[in-house]
Tab-separated table of C-alpha atoms and ligand atoms in Angstrom:
chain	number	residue	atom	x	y	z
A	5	UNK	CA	0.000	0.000	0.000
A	6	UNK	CA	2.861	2.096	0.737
A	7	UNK	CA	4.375	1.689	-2.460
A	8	UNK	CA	1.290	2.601	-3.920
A	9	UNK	CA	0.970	5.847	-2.386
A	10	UNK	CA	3.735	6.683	-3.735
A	11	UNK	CA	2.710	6.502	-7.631
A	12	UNK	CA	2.129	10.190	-9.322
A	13	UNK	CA	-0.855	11.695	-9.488
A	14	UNK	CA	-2.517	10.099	-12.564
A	15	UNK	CA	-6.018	12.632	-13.063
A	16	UNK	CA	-5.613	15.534	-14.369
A	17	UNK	CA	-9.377	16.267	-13.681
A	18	UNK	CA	-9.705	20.218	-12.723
A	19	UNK	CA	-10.424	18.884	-8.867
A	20	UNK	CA	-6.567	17.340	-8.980
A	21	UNK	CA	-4.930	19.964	-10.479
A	22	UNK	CA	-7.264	22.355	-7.765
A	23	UNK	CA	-5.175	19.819	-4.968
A	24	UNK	CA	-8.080	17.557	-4.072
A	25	UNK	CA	-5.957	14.427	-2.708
A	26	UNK	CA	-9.010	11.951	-3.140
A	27	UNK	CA	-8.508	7.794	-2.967
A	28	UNK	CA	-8.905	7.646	-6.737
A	29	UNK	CA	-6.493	10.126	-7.956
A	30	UNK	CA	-3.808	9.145	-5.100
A	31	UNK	CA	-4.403	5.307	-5.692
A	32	UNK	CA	-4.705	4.420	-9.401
A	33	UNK	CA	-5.211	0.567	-9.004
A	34	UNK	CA	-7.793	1.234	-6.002
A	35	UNK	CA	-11.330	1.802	-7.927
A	36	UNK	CA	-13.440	4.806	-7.262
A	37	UNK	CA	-15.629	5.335	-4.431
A	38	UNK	CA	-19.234	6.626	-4.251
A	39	UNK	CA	-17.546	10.292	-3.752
A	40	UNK	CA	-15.132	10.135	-6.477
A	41	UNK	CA	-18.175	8.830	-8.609
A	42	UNK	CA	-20.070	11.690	-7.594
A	43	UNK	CA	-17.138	13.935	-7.996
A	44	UNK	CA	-15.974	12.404	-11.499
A	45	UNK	CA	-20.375	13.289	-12.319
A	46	UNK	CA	-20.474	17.103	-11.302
A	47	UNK	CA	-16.596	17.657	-13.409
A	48	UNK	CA	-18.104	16.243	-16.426
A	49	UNK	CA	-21.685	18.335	-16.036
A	50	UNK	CA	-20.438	21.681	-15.005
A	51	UNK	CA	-18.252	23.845	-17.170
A	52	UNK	CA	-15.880	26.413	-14.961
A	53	UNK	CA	-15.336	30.386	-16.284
A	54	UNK	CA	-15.162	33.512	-14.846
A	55	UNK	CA	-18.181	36.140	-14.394
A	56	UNK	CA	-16.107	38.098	-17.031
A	57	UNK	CA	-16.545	35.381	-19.720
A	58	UNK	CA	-19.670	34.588	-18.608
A	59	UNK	CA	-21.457	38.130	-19.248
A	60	UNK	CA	-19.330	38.750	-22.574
A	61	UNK	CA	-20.905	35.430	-23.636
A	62	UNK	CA	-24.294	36.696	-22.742
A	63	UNK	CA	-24.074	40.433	-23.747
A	64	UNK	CA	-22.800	38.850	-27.354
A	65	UNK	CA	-25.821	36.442	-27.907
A	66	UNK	CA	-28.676	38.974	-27.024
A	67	UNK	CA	-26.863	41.972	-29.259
A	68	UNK	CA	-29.971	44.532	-30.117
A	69	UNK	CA	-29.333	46.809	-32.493
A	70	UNK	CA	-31.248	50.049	-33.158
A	71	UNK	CA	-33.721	50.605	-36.073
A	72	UNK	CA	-31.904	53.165	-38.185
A	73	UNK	CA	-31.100	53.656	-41.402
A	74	UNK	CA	-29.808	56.193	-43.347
A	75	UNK	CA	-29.030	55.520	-47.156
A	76	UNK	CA	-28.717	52.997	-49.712
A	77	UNK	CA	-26.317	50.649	-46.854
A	78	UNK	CA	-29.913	50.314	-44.958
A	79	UNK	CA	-31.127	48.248	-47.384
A	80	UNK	CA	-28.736	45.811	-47.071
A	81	UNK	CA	-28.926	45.919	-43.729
A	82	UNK	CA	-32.439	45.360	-43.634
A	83	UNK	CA	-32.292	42.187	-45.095
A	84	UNK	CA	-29.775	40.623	-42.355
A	85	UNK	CA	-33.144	39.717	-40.472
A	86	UNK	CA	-34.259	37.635	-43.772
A	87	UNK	CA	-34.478	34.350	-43.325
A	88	UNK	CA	-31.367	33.958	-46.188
A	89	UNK	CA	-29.188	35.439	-43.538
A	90	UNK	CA	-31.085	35.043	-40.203
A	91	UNK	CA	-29.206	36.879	-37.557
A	92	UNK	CA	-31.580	35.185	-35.069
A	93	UNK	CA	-28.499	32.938	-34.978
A	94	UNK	CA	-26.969	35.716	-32.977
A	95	UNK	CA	-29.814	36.473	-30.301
A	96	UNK	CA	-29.926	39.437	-32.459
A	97	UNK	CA	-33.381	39.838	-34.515
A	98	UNK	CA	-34.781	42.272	-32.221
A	99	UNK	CA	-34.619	45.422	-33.893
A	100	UNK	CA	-34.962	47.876	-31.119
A	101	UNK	CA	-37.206	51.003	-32.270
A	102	UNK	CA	-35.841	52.962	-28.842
A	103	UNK	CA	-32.432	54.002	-28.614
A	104	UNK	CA	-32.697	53.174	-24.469
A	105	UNK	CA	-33.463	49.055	-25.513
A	106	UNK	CA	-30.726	49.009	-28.238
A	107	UNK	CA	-26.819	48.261	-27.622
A	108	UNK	CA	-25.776	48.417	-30.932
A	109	UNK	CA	-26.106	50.927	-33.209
A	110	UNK	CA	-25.669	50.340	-37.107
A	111	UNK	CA	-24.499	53.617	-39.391
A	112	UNK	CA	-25.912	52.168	-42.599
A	113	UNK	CA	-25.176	55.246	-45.452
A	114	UNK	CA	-24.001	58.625	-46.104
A	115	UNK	CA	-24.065	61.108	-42.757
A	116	UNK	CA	-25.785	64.072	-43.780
A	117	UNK	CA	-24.536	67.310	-41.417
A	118	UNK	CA	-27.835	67.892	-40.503
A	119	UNK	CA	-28.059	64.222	-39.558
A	120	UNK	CA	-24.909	64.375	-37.161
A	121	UNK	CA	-27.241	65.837	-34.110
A	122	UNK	CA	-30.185	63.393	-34.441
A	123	UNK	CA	-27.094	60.947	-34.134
A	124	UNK	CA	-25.259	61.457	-31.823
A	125	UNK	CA	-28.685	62.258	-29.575
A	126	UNK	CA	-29.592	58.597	-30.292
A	127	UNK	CA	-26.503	57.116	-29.382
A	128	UNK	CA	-26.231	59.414	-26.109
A	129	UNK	CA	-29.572	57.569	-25.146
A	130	UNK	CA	-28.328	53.817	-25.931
A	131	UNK	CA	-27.366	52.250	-22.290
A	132	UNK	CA	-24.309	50.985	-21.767
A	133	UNK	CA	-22.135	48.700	-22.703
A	134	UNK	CA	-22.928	50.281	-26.508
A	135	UNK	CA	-21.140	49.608	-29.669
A	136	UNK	CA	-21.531	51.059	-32.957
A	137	UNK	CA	-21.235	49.516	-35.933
A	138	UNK	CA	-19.852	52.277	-39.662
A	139	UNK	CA	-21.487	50.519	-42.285
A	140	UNK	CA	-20.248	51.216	-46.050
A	141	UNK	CA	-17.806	53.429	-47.339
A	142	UNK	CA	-19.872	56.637	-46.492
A	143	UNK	CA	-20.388	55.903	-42.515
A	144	UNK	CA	-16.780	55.148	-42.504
A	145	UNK	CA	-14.991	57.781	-44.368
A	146	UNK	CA	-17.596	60.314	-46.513
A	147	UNK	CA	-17.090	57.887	-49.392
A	148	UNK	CA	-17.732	59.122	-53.102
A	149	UNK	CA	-19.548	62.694	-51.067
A	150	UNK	CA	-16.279	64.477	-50.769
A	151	UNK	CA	-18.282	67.518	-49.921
A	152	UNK	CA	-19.162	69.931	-46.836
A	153	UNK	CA	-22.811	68.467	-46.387
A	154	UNK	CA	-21.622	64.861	-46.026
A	155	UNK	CA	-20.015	63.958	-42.874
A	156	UNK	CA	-16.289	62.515	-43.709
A	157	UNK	CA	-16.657	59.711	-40.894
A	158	UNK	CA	-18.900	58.906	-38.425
A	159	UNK	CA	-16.179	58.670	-36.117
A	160	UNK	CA	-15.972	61.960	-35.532
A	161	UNK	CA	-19.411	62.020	-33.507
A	162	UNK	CA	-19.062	58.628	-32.147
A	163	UNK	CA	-16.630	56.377	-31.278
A	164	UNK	CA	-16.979	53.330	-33.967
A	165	UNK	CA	-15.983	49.324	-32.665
A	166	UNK	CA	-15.847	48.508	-36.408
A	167	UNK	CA	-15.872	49.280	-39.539
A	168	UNK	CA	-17.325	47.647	-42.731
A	169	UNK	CA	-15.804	48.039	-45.914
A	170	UNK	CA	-17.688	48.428	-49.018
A	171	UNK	CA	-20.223	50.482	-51.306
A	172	UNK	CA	-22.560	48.587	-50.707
A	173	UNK	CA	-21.548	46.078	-48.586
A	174	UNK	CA	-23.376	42.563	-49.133
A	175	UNK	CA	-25.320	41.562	-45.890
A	176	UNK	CA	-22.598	38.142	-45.772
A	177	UNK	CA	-20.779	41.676	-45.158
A	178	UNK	CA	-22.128	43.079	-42.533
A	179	UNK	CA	-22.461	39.612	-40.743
A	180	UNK	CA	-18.527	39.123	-41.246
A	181	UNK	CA	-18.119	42.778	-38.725
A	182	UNK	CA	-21.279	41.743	-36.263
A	183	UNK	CA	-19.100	38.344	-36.101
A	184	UNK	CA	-15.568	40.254	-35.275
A	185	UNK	CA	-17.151	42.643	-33.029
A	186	UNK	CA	-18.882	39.660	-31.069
A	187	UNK	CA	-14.938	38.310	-30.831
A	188	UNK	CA	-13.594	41.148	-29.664
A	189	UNK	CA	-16.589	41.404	-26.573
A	190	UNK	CA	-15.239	37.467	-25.805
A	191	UNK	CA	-12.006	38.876	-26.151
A	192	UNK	CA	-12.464	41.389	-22.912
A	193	UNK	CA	-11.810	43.876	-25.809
A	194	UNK	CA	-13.918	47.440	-24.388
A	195	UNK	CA	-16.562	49.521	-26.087
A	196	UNK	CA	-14.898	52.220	-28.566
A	197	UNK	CA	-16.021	54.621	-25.905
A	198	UNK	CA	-13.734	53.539	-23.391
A	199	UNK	CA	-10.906	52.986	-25.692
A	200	UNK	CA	-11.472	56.445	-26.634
A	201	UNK	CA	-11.876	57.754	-23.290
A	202	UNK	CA	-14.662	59.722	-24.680
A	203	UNK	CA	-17.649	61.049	-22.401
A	204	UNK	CA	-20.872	59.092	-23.354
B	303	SF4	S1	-21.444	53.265	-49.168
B	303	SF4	FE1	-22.425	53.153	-51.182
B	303	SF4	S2	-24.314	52.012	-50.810
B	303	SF4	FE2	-23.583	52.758	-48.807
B	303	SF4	S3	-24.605	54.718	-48.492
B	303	SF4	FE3	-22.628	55.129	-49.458
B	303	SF4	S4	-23.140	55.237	-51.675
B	303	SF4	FE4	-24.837	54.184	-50.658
């Protein structure tokens, strides 16, 4: 028995490496007892994280983003609830019509100046966590409207999480940024805000 004892630990079960010095994982030839049994049942049924992961997980699968469109981009957008691309995989087919239910806004088209104020007053009112989403050439950087009534960038009244490339882009697209910006949440990657250190 002594000589026994004296084997290595053979489990490397998450309750051996955590230092649980049970009969089974000390004893290898010695079969398990109603309590390692028990133990061996609860390792295999629970999964271990942190609260961190946990709530990332959860803010990423129930992601509701704002109804608002502004150009030719919304239309594409629009159709990311169709059943061809079915974003209901994401927990996210709940358009929210109120800016206070919504934590993700979309910039789908061209930023008009005179639509910078209505804007930014809709994404002062989303809760947070918030992310925001530039949509198409135009959200992201003015596009083809090199001119003073288009806004060059949406960025420059809101922090952005991502951009997505394109004039228009396809709704595969716009899937392709909701699907990085859902990795960089798991990642523990923060809202643009907070990156930015900008007031919100
Ligand atoms: S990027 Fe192209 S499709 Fe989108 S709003 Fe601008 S012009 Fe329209």
């Amino acid at each position: 028995m002594a000589l026994s004892r004296r084997l290595p630990l053979v489990s490397d079960r998450p309750a051996a490496k955590a230092g649980l010095k049970s009969e089974r994982i000390l004893w290898p030839e010695r079969g398990p007892g109603v309590f390692e049994q028990e133990l061996e049942s609860i390792e295999d049924a629970l999964m271990t994280t942190t609260v961190e992961k946990a709530v990332a997980w959860a803010q990423t699968g129930s992601m509701w983003p704002d109804t608002f469109g502004l150009a030719c981009c919304a239309i594409e957008m629009m159709s990311i609830v169709s059943s061809r691309y079915d974003i209901a995989r994401f927990g996210m087919e709940a358009f929210r019509s109120s800016p206070r239910q919504a934590d993700l806004l979309i910039i789908s088209g061209r930023v008009a100046q005179k639509m910078a104020a209505p804007i930014k007053q809709i994404y002062d009112q989303m809760l947070e966590p918030k992310w925001v989403i530039a949509m198409g050439a135009c959200a992201s950087s003015g596009g083809m409207f090199n001119n003073y009534t288009v806004l060059q960038g949406v960025d420059k009244i809101t922090p952005v999480d991502i951009h997505v490339p394109g004039c228009p882009p396809r709704p595969e697209a716009l899937v392709e940024g909701i699907v990085r910006l859902q990795e960089k949440i798991k990642a523990g990657v923060p809202p643009a805000y907070e990156i930015r250190g900008v007031a919100s």
